[in-house]
Amino acid sequence: MLKENLNYCNFYLLIFFIILSPATVYGQYEYKNSDSYNSFLQKNTVQNTLQLDKKIQKQYRAIIEEKNNELIDRLKAKDFLFDTVAYPYLTSIFNHVLLSNSLDRNRFHFFIDRTFDVNAYSFEDGTIVCNLGLLEGMENESQLAMVFCHEIGHYLLMHSNKSIISQLNKYNSHEFLAQIKQIKKQEYNTKKQLEDLLLTDVFDRSRHSRGQEKAADSLGMILFSNTKYGANTVPDIFDYLNSAEGLPNAITIQSFLDKEKIQIDDFSVDVPSKRMHFGTTEKKEIIDSLKTHPDCDKRKLQMQSFFGLHPKPGVDFMTGSKQDLEKIKKYALFEEAKYSKDKGNLGLYLYQLIQIDAMFPADKGAKSRIYNTLTSLYTHHKAHTFHEVVNAVYVPKNDKDQYAALLKLLDSLNLEKLKEITNTYYTNNNLFITITKN
Amino acid sequence: MKFKLLLIIFLAISATQSFAQNAAKAFSDVKNVTVRNVGIIKKNNIVKGYFTFYEYDKADKKNLVYKLNLVDENLNDLGTKEITGPKDWELVSSGFDGNNFCFKFYDDKKRTFELKVYNQDGVEVVSNPLKINYKPSSNSKYEMYQQMTNPELNIVESNGFVDYTFNDPNDAFIISYANGSTKNTWQQTYQPEGKSKVMLPTFLNGNDEVILTAVTRIEKGMYNTKTQHTVLASSAKTGAQLFDVSTEIDDNHVVPINAIFENGNIVVIGLNYKSTKTLTSPPDGMAFLIFDKNGKLVKSNFKTFEETLGKFLPMEDHKLKDGYYLYIHDIVRTRKNTNLVVAEKFKKAVDAGGVALSLFSSKAGPIKLQLENMVVMEYDLDGNLLQAKEIPKAKGSTGVFPSYTGFLTPYLLATVADIFGWMDYMYTVKSDDNGDITFSFVDYDRLDAGAKKTENFGQIKYHDGKITVDKIPVKNEKATFSRLMRASTNHVLQVNYFKKEKKLTMDMIKLNN
């Protein structure tokens, strides 16, 4: 039976697990090659610095070293995932892109960021990062491969490095320094003038950045064309990016309360539509000018146009199957939630668990976690440390933002009511609950 | 150097290339600024947010550019407004009426108080400047007035702001009104016949039609301590006086504390005294007065503490047992249509240290007040006491009173102690619908049996007839210093400074009750 199901893709995945994923020995959040990665970053920084004009070398190095340190700190803080499920799967897709384009694997490092944010990003040293949150909207491996191609495109076109060097050259130019000198000479409104100067610079860079995104898309499509993946569904990525909210929204907080028969007097979980504010909202043209990415609709049209002219047939799955991806997506949801817990954000953790429970009611693990989190919140409430584990400073994304609704609910509860809710939840679900300490 | 740091921050952002569009703020406050004012924005007793007001830039020879930044009650950023104003500008108080923000500024050079009303787009919609004819920093009468009156802006129920300014040399006051929605402003000087020694206004309530002010007045005369109390009604549209009615009814002398608009009438809740010396003697009970819209008394009801409190608190010889007095801090109408009173038990005591000290110094006498439990009482609309609860707190004492106050009555000393901020009651906070009402106080006690005595913040919460208490230490153990600021009914804002880390944190601590 097992042999019948072991198709080529699964075999590839198995080989990958065995040969290419020794990181598992070190635990799922520890990077096996941490020391060599650190040396690589340092060496890379030295090499890149030496190629620059002497007058900007020091500043360049300071910026890159700060970034390197932050990356190493985040690795130490277990912000990245090196597990035996998602990591080998995504690395396999990533490596396929590299192999298909004859790119040297030693120049790249691939990480998975444990956050729920829908994004992927790259650094000037060849480190490419995919957030767990990106997986939720991905329909197949082809789409993931395209995202990786885009990020590799940034690296190959040296966008980060060029941007930094260009900015440093600008800030050290006679023209810019003369402008600063002129402002310093003034007696009045100097800060305003300095802000205006920098704002102009930010606009310039945003415009430049949008150009870089287009270029990374273009090169990404060429890189993608060399893979075995098909491009049919690839432009749909932008529909997902356009609508993605990051956090899952499978059940409203009111429905959760109704389901658990929890009644709260004098309280509505609805997020108020009219928020108090002060000051004019930024004009649309300014917001647009500050965008670092072109509109998703435009990017989708460009991609459709490219693959219309250069059709790219191929498979949508190679490393695994549709079912494998769905399993990994489910796993990613749990992992994102665990990351919230590891970061001490129990309010967010509870929200993610409620959503996971609604999405996978057959999975009883979520119920135990919800109960244990409620108990933990009660303990924090009693000790007056609730503010340390629930992020009250959160701006609702819209009127239907259910995370905001949960925060509003938690904020309104007194200790007694929180205890009552915890007990009600236990009574309703005690058959599935295993008590542990959060 | 700072500029270079700023550049590095900007550049560090561009070291990453991301796939999706991230929300990004163009500028954050990276300037080296000196915070000149930090305060609370309230709508009556409801905390709506906090403001910071700081110097940002030099505008010209005479003016500075200031930044006024607002955050809501959860510390979410609401926005920042740049305002150009004189060099010596001071932000005195603030308020929010549900639609607009009002800030009261003082310009020392021009000796002008100004109410500036901004809409939620940060646009100034109306202003009401008032030039005064004295220098506040060197006017002793003004100082006394400031100590005896609430410095906060008063919010009218529907729309608008009311402020009272001391008026010299007439020892009266000026009412200033500003309404951002109707753009209506006015000023009205209150100056009744006869000379006064003291004239103190207290905002009672207001709506679209009328502004109600309680006026306490002591007529001129060196030894005169007889007080007169009236309820002044001013037109909300013009400021014209509608009526000024005395609250002396037969032998009852009522000090109004609160007023409510009900069925076209005005319900005044206050403390009742059987003598005219309302500043120096303890109140005898509660008073509930109903006036019609023309100021005609429709109904009055007086209940002595003796006849109501006896069922709930130990009494002896018509007084609280062991010679205690109750100092009434606040009276609030609940959602259940009852009146909630918060008081503090105290008695006059002799300070042993003070006796020794008084032998060598003429500045301190042996008198102080011993402060004890908080007391919360709930009355129905007819003045019947529904419940009274003592909330235990550690015995404490006020500072030692100057020797010249030693002859004063205990209740007057309590009034003085309250003005000096020596009493343990701190403030009252309500929820929007009056469903939750909290009274906060300071307590110097052990929170647990094995714990050390610390300065604690206590909160008494009233919710639909149920009274609960919670306490937390004022100081964060790790912080160099901590300060607590009022917040919404479930919270208190703890501001901590960590000297070693040069870090200032603001934690919205959730209370258990």
Coordinates of C-alpha atoms in Angstrom, one line a residue, chain B:
Chain B
M1 CA 25.6 63.3 14.3
K2 CA 21.8 63.0 14.8
F3 CA 21.3 63.7 11.2
K4 CA 23.6 60.8 10.3
L5 CA 21.8 58.5 12.6
L6 CA 18.6 59.5 10.9
L7 CA 20.1 58.6 7.6
I8 CA 21.2 55.2 8.9
I9 CA 17.7 54.5 10.0
F10 CA 16.3 55.4 6.6
L11 CA 18.9 53.3 4.8
A12 CA 18.5 50.3 7.0
I13 CA 14.9 50.1 5.8
S14 CA 16.1 49.8 2.3
A15 CA 18.4 46.9 3.0
T16 CA 15.5 44.6 2.4
Q17 CA 13.5 43.9 -0.7
S18 CA 10.1 42.4 0.0
F19 CA 7.6 40.7 -2.3
A20 CA 4.4 42.4 -0.9
Q21 CA 3.5 46.0 -0.1
N22 CA 4.0 46.7 3.5
A23 CA 2.3 49.6 5.3
A24 CA 5.1 52.1 6.0
K25 CA 5.1 55.4 7.9
A26 CA 7.1 58.0 6.2
F27 CA 8.5 59.7 9.3
S28 CA 8.6 58.7 12.9
D29 CA 9.5 61.1 15.7
V30 CA 13.3 60.8 15.5
K31 CA 13.9 64.4 16.6
N32 CA 15.5 65.3 19.9
V33 CA 12.5 66.9 21.5
T34 CA 11.7 68.0 25.0
V35 CA 8.3 67.0 26.3
R36 CA 6.8 70.0 27.8
N37 CA 3.4 68.7 28.5
V38 CA 1.8 65.3 28.9
G39 CA -1.8 65.1 29.9
I40 CA -5.1 63.3 29.8
I41 CA -8.0 64.0 27.4
K42 CA -11.3 63.4 29.1
K43 CA -14.9 63.7 28.3
N44 CA -16.2 64.4 31.8
N45 CA -14.9 61.6 33.9
I46 CA -14.2 59.3 30.9
V47 CA -10.6 59.0 29.7
K48 CA -10.6 59.3 25.9
G49 CA -6.8 59.6 25.4
Y50 CA -3.6 61.3 26.2
F51 CA -1.7 64.2 24.6
T52 CA 1.9 65.3 24.4
F53 CA 2.7 68.9 23.5
Y54 CA 6.2 69.8 22.7
E55 CA 8.5 72.3 21.1
Y56 CA 9.4 71.3 17.6
D57 CA 11.0 74.1 15.7
K58 CA 11.6 77.9 15.7
A59 CA 9.0 79.6 13.5
D60 CA 10.3 83.1 13.8
K61 CA 11.7 85.5 16.3
K62 CA 8.7 85.4 18.5
N63 CA 7.1 82.1 17.8
L64 CA 7.8 78.4 18.0
V65 CA 6.3 75.5 16.1
Y66 CA 4.8 73.1 18.5
K67 CA 3.7 69.5 17.9
L68 CA 0.5 68.3 19.6
N69 CA 0.3 64.5 19.5
L70 CA -2.7 62.5 20.5
V71 CA -3.1 58.9 21.4
D72 CA -6.4 57.2 22.3
E73 CA -7.1 55.4 25.6
N74 CA -5.4 52.3 24.3
L75 CA -2.3 54.4 23.3
N76 CA -3.1 54.0 19.6
D77 CA -1.7 57.0 17.7
L78 CA -4.5 59.4 16.7
G79 CA -2.4 61.9 14.9
T80 CA -0.2 64.9 15.3
K81 CA -0.8 68.6 14.6
E82 CA 1.7 71.3 14.2
I83 CA 0.7 74.6 15.8
T84 CA 2.6 77.9 15.7
G85 CA 2.4 79.9 18.9
P86 CA 4.3 82.2 21.2
K87 CA 7.6 81.2 22.9
D88 CA 6.2 81.0 26.3
W89 CA 3.0 79.1 25.5
E90 CA 1.7 76.7 28.0
L91 CA -0.9 74.0 27.5
V92 CA -3.1 74.2 30.6
S93 CA -5.9 71.7 30.0
S94 CA -7.7 69.7 27.4
G95 CA -11.0 67.9 26.7
F96 CA -13.0 66.0 24.1
D97 CA -16.8 66.5 23.7
G98 CA -17.4 63.6 21.4
N99 CA -16.8 65.6 18.2
N100 CA -14.1 68.1 18.8
F101 CA -11.0 68.6 20.9
C102 CA -10.4 71.7 23.0
F103 CA -7.1 72.8 24.4
K104 CA -6.6 75.7 26.8
F105 CA -3.4 77.6 26.3
Y106 CA -1.9 80.4 28.3
D107 CA 0.4 83.1 26.8
D108 CA 2.3 84.7 29.7
K109 CA 3.5 87.6 27.6
K110 CA 0.1 88.7 26.4
R111 CA -1.5 87.4 29.7
T112 CA -4.2 85.6 27.7
F113 CA -6.0 82.3 28.2
E114 CA -7.3 80.9 25.0
L115 CA -9.6 78.0 24.3
K116 CA -8.8 76.5 20.9
V117 CA -11.2 74.0 19.5
Y118 CA -10.0 71.5 16.8
N119 CA -12.1 69.1 14.8
Q120 CA -10.9 65.6 14.3
D121 CA -9.1 66.6 11.1
G122 CA -6.9 68.7 13.3
V123 CA -8.3 71.9 11.9
E124 CA -8.9 74.8 14.3
V125 CA -12.6 75.5 14.1
V126 CA -13.1 78.1 16.8
S127 CA -11.1 79.9 19.4
N128 CA -12.0 82.0 22.5
P129 CA -9.2 84.2 23.8
L130 CA -9.5 85.9 27.2
K131 CA -7.2 88.6 28.3
I132 CA -6.7 88.8 32.0
N133 CA -5.7 91.8 34.1
Y134 CA -3.3 90.2 36.5
K135 CA -0.1 88.1 36.5
P136 CA -1.1 84.6 37.6
S137 CA 2.3 83.7 39.0
S138 CA 2.3 86.6 41.4
N139 CA -1.4 86.8 42.3
S140 CA -2.1 85.1 45.7
K141 CA -5.9 85.3 45.2
Y142 CA -5.5 83.6 41.8
E143 CA -3.4 80.9 43.4
M144 CA -6.1 80.3 46.0
Y145 CA -8.7 80.2 43.3
Q146 CA -6.6 77.7 41.4
Q147 CA -6.3 75.4 44.4
M148 CA -10.0 75.5 45.2
T149 CA -11.4 75.0 41.7
N150 CA -11.1 72.2 39.2
P151 CA -8.5 73.2 36.7
E152 CA -9.9 70.9 34.0
L153 CA -11.9 71.9 31.0
N154 CA -15.6 71.1 31.5
I155 CA -17.5 69.2 28.8
V156 CA -21.0 70.1 27.9
E157 CA -23.2 67.0 27.5
S158 CA -23.9 67.3 23.8
N159 CA -21.3 69.7 22.4
G160 CA -19.0 72.4 23.7
F161 CA -16.6 73.3 26.4
V162 CA -16.9 75.5 29.5
D163 CA -14.0 77.1 31.4
Y164 CA -13.9 79.4 34.5
T165 CA -11.2 82.0 34.8
F166 CA -10.5 84.0 38.0
N167 CA -11.3 87.7 37.5
D168 CA -9.4 90.3 39.5
P169 CA -9.9 92.8 41.2
N170 CA -13.5 91.9 41.5
D171 CA -12.9 88.5 43.1
A172 CA -15.4 87.0 40.7
F173 CA -15.0 84.7 37.7
I174 CA -15.6 84.7 33.9
I175 CA -17.3 81.8 32.2
S176 CA -15.8 81.1 28.7
Y177 CA -17.7 78.9 26.3
A178 CA -16.6 77.4 23.0
N179 CA -18.6 75.1 20.8
G180 CA -16.8 73.5 17.8
S181 CA -19.9 72.2 16.1
T182 CA -21.9 75.5 16.2
K183 CA -18.8 77.7 16.2
N184 CA -20.4 79.6 19.0
T185 CA -18.3 81.3 21.6
W186 CA -19.0 83.7 24.5
Q187 CA -17.6 85.1 27.7
Q188 CA -19.7 86.2 30.7
T189 CA -18.5 87.8 33.9
Y190 CA -20.3 86.7 37.0
Q191 CA -20.5 89.4 39.5
P192 CA -23.4 89.5 42.0
E193 CA -24.2 92.4 44.2
G194 CA -22.1 92.9 47.3
K195 CA -18.4 92.4 47.8
S196 CA -17.1 88.9 48.2
K197 CA -14.1 87.5 50.0
V198 CA -14.2 84.2 48.1
M199 CA -16.1 83.3 44.9
L200 CA -15.7 79.8 43.6
P201 CA -17.4 78.2 40.6
T202 CA -18.0 74.5 40.1
F203 CA -19.3 73.1 36.8
L204 CA -22.4 71.0 37.4
N205 CA -23.8 70.1 34.0
G206 CA -24.7 71.6 30.6
N207 CA -26.6 70.9 27.4
D208 CA -27.6 72.8 24.2
E209 CA -29.8 75.2 26.2
V210 CA -28.2 75.8 29.6
I211 CA -24.9 75.7 31.5
L212 CA -25.2 75.0 35.2
T213 CA -22.6 76.3 37.7
A214 CA -22.6 75.9 41.4
V215 CA -21.3 79.1 43.0
T216 CA -19.8 79.2 46.5
R217 CA -19.4 82.7 48.0
I218 CA -18.2 84.1 51.2
E219 CA -19.0 87.8 51.8
K220 CA -16.4 90.3 52.7
G221 CA -15.5 90.5 56.4
M222 CA -12.3 89.4 58.1
Y223 CA -13.8 86.8 60.3
N224 CA -16.7 85.9 58.1
T225 CA -16.8 82.1 57.3
K226 CA -20.5 82.0 56.4
T227 CA -20.9 80.6 52.9
Q228 CA -23.7 81.2 50.4
H229 CA -24.4 78.7 47.7
T230 CA -26.4 79.2 44.5
V231 CA -27.0 77.4 41.3
L232 CA -26.3 79.6 38.3
A233 CA -27.9 78.9 35.0
S234 CA -26.4 80.5 31.9
S235 CA -27.8 80.3 28.4
A236 CA -25.6 78.0 26.3
K237 CA -26.3 80.2 23.3
T238 CA -25.4 83.6 24.6
G239 CA -24.1 83.2 28.1
A240 CA -26.9 85.4 29.5
Q241 CA -27.9 84.6 33.1
L242 CA -31.2 82.6 33.1
F243 CA -31.3 82.3 36.9
D244 CA -29.2 82.3 40.0
V245 CA -31.0 80.5 42.7
S246 CA -30.0 80.0 46.3
T247 CA -29.8 76.5 47.7
E248 CA -30.5 77.6 51.2
I249 CA -33.9 76.1 52.0
D250 CA -35.3 76.8 55.5
D251 CA -32.5 75.7 57.8
N252 CA -30.8 73.6 55.2
H253 CA -27.7 74.8 53.5
V254 CA -27.0 72.7 50.4
V255 CA -23.6 72.5 48.7
P256 CA -24.3 71.3 45.2
I257 CA -22.0 68.5 44.0
N258 CA -23.7 67.3 40.9
A259 CA -26.7 68.1 38.6
I260 CA -28.8 66.0 36.2
F261 CA -31.3 67.0 33.6
E262 CA -34.4 64.9 34.0
N263 CA -37.9 65.3 32.5
G264 CA -37.3 69.0 31.8
N265 CA -36.2 69.6 35.3
I266 CA -32.8 70.0 37.0
V267 CA -32.0 67.5 39.8
V268 CA -29.3 68.9 42.1
I269 CA -27.5 66.4 44.4
G270 CA -25.5 67.8 47.2
L271 CA -24.4 67.8 50.8
N272 CA -26.7 69.3 53.4
Y273 CA -25.5 71.4 56.3
K274 CA -27.5 72.7 59.2
S275 CA -25.3 75.8 59.5
T276 CA -24.0 78.4 57.1
K277 CA -20.4 77.3 57.9
T278 CA -20.2 74.8 55.1
L279 CA -16.5 75.2 54.7
T280 CA -15.7 74.6 58.3
S281 CA -18.3 72.1 59.6
P282 CA -19.0 68.5 58.6
P283 CA -22.2 67.9 56.5
D284 CA -25.2 66.6 58.3
G285 CA -26.5 64.5 55.4
M286 CA -27.5 64.5 51.7
A287 CA -29.8 66.8 49.8
F288 CA -31.8 66.1 46.7
L289 CA -33.3 69.2 45.1
I290 CA -35.4 69.5 42.0
F291 CA -35.7 72.8 40.1
D292 CA -37.8 73.5 37.0
K293 CA -36.2 75.2 34.0
N294 CA -36.9 78.6 35.4
G295 CA -35.1 77.9 38.7
K296 CA -38.2 77.4 40.8
L297 CA -37.8 74.7 43.5
V298 CA -40.2 71.9 42.7
K299 CA -39.1 69.3 45.3
S300 CA -36.6 68.9 48.1
N301 CA -35.5 66.0 50.1
F302 CA -33.0 65.9 53.0
K303 CA -31.6 62.8 54.7
T304 CA -29.2 63.0 57.6
F305 CA -26.3 60.6 57.8
E306 CA -27.5 59.7 61.2
E307 CA -30.8 58.3 60.0
T308 CA -29.4 56.6 57.0
L309 CA -25.8 55.5 57.8
G310 CA -26.6 53.8 61.2
K311 CA -27.8 50.7 59.5
F312 CA -24.5 50.2 57.7
L313 CA -21.7 51.8 59.7
P314 CA -21.1 51.9 63.5
M315 CA -22.5 55.1 65.0
E316 CA -22.1 56.4 68.5
D317 CA -23.7 59.5 70.0
H318 CA -25.1 60.6 66.6
K319 CA -21.7 60.5 65.1
L320 CA -19.5 57.8 63.5
K321 CA -18.0 55.7 66.2
D322 CA -14.6 56.8 67.7
G323 CA -15.0 60.4 66.6
Y324 CA -14.6 59.8 62.9
Y325 CA -15.8 62.1 60.2
L326 CA -16.6 61.3 56.6
Y327 CA -15.1 63.6 53.9
I328 CA -17.3 63.4 50.8
H329 CA -15.1 63.4 47.6
D330 CA -17.6 62.8 44.8
I331 CA -21.3 62.0 44.0
V332 CA -22.1 60.2 40.7
R333 CA -25.4 59.2 39.2
T334 CA -25.4 55.5 38.2
R335 CA -27.0 53.7 35.3
K336 CA -29.5 52.3 37.8
N337 CA -30.7 55.8 38.6
T338 CA -29.1 55.8 42.0
N339 CA -26.6 58.2 43.5
L340 CA -23.2 56.9 44.4
V341 CA -21.1 58.7 47.0
V342 CA -17.5 58.2 47.7
A343 CA -16.1 59.3 51.1
E344 CA -13.0 58.9 53.2
K345 CA -13.0 58.3 57.0
F346 CA -10.8 60.6 59.0
K347 CA -10.3 62.2 62.4
K348 CA -8.1 64.9 63.9
A349 CA -5.0 63.6 65.5
V350 CA -1.9 65.0 67.3
D351 CA 1.4 64.4 65.7
A352 CA 4.1 63.3 68.2
G353 CA 6.9 64.4 65.8
G354 CA 5.0 67.6 65.3
V355 CA 4.9 68.4 69.0
A356 CA 8.7 68.2 69.1
L357 CA 9.1 70.1 65.9
S358 CA 6.8 72.9 67.0
L359 CA 9.1 73.6 70.0
F360 CA 11.8 74.6 67.6
S361 CA 9.8 75.9 64.6
S362 CA 6.9 78.2 64.1
K363 CA 6.2 76.7 60.7
A364 CA 4.7 73.4 61.8
G365 CA 2.1 72.6 64.5
P366 CA 1.2 69.3 66.0
I367 CA -2.0 68.9 64.1
K368 CA -2.6 66.3 61.4
L369 CA -5.5 64.2 60.1
Q370 CA -5.6 60.5 60.5
L371 CA -7.0 58.9 57.3
E372 CA -8.7 55.6 57.3
N373 CA -11.0 53.5 55.2
M374 CA -12.8 54.6 52.1
V375 CA -16.6 54.5 52.2
V376 CA -19.0 54.1 49.3
M377 CA -22.7 54.8 49.8
E378 CA -25.5 54.3 47.3
Y379 CA -28.7 56.3 47.7
D380 CA -32.0 56.0 45.8
L381 CA -33.5 59.1 44.3
D382 CA -35.5 59.8 47.5
G383 CA -32.3 59.9 49.6
N384 CA -32.7 56.5 51.1
L385 CA -29.4 54.7 51.7
L386 CA -29.4 51.4 49.8
Q387 CA -26.0 50.3 50.8
A388 CA -22.8 51.6 52.4
K389 CA -19.5 49.7 52.3
E390 CA -16.2 50.4 54.0
I391 CA -13.2 49.6 51.9
P392 CA -10.3 48.9 54.2
K393 CA -7.0 50.7 53.7
A394 CA -4.1 51.1 55.9
K395 CA -4.2 53.9 58.5
G396 CA -2.4 56.9 57.2
S397 CA -2.0 60.5 58.0
T398 CA -1.9 63.8 56.2
G399 CA 1.1 66.1 56.4
V400 CA 1.4 68.2 59.5
F401 CA -0.6 71.4 59.2
P402 CA 1.0 74.8 59.7
S403 CA 0.6 75.9 63.3
Y404 CA -1.8 78.7 62.4
T405 CA -4.3 76.2 61.2
G406 CA -4.4 74.3 64.5
F407 CA -7.6 76.0 65.6
L408 CA -9.5 75.1 62.5
T409 CA -12.3 72.5 62.6
P410 CA -11.5 69.0 61.4
Y411 CA -13.7 69.3 58.4
L412 CA -12.0 72.5 57.2
L413 CA -8.7 70.8 57.8
A414 CA -9.9 67.9 55.6
T415 CA -10.9 70.5 52.9
V416 CA -7.4 72.0 53.1
A417 CA -5.8 68.5 53.0
D418 CA -7.9 67.7 50.0
I419 CA -6.7 70.9 48.3
F420 CA -3.1 70.0 49.2
G421 CA -3.6 66.5 47.7
W422 CA -2.9 64.9 51.1
M423 CA -6.0 62.7 51.2
D424 CA -5.9 59.2 49.8
Y425 CA -8.8 59.5 47.3
M426 CA -7.4 60.1 43.8
Y427 CA -10.2 60.4 41.1
T428 CA -13.4 59.1 39.7
V429 CA -13.8 57.5 36.3
K430 CA -17.0 56.4 34.5
S431 CA -17.8 54.3 31.5
D432 CA -19.8 56.0 28.7
D433 CA -23.2 54.7 30.0
N434 CA -22.4 55.1 33.7
G435 CA -22.5 51.3 33.9
D436 CA -19.1 51.1 35.5
I437 CA -18.0 53.8 38.0
T438 CA -14.6 53.6 39.7
F439 CA -13.1 55.5 42.5
S440 CA -9.3 55.3 42.9
F441 CA -7.3 55.8 46.0
V442 CA -3.8 55.3 47.5
D443 CA -3.1 52.7 50.1
Y444 CA 0.1 52.1 52.0
D445 CA -0.2 48.5 53.0
R446 CA 0.9 44.9 52.4
L447 CA -0.8 43.3 49.4
D448 CA -0.1 39.8 50.6
A449 CA 0.6 38.6 54.1
G450 CA 4.3 38.1 53.5
A451 CA 4.8 41.1 51.3
K452 CA 6.4 44.4 52.3
K453 CA 4.4 47.5 52.9
T454 CA 4.2 49.4 49.6
E455 CA 2.4 52.4 48.1
N456 CA -0.5 50.8 46.3
F457 CA -3.1 52.0 43.9
G458 CA -6.6 50.9 44.8
Q459 CA -9.7 50.9 42.7
I460 CA -13.2 50.6 43.9
K461 CA -15.5 49.5 41.1
Y462 CA -19.3 49.8 41.1
H463 CA -21.2 47.8 38.6
D464 CA -25.0 47.4 38.9
G465 CA -25.0 47.5 42.6
K466 CA -21.9 45.4 43.1
I467 CA -18.9 46.9 44.7
T468 CA -15.5 45.3 44.2
V469 CA -11.9 46.3 45.0
D470 CA -8.5 45.7 43.4
K471 CA -5.1 47.0 44.3
I472 CA -1.7 47.0 42.6
P473 CA 1.7 48.4 43.7
V474 CA 2.3 51.9 42.3
K475 CA 5.9 51.2 41.5
N476 CA 7.2 48.7 39.0
E477 CA 9.9 46.8 40.9
K478 CA 12.5 47.1 38.1
A479 CA 11.8 50.8 37.3
T480 CA 13.8 53.7 38.6
F481 CA 10.5 55.5 39.2
S482 CA 6.9 54.9 38.3
R483 CA 3.8 57.1 38.0
L484 CA 0.2 56.1 37.6
M485 CA -2.2 58.0 35.4
R486 CA -5.9 57.6 35.1
A487 CA -7.3 55.4 32.4
S488 CA -10.6 53.8 31.4
T489 CA -12.6 52.1 34.2
N490 CA -10.8 48.7 33.8
H491 CA -7.3 50.1 33.7
V492 CA -4.6 52.3 35.1
L493 CA -1.7 53.7 33.0
Q494 CA 1.7 53.0 34.6
V495 CA 4.5 55.2 33.3
N496 CA 7.9 53.7 34.2
Y497 CA 11.4 55.1 33.8
F498 CA 14.4 52.8 33.7
K499 CA 17.5 54.9 34.2
K500 CA 20.0 52.3 33.2
E501 CA 18.3 51.5 29.9
K502 CA 17.3 55.2 29.4
K503 CA 13.9 53.8 28.7
L504 CA 10.4 55.1 29.3
T505 CA 7.5 52.7 29.1
M506 CA 3.8 53.2 29.3
D507 CA 1.9 50.1 30.4
M508 CA -1.9 50.0 30.4
I509 CA -2.4 47.7 33.4
K510 CA -5.7 45.8 33.5
L511 CA -7.3 45.7 36.9
N512 CA -9.0 42.7 38.2
N513 CA -12.4 44.2 39.2

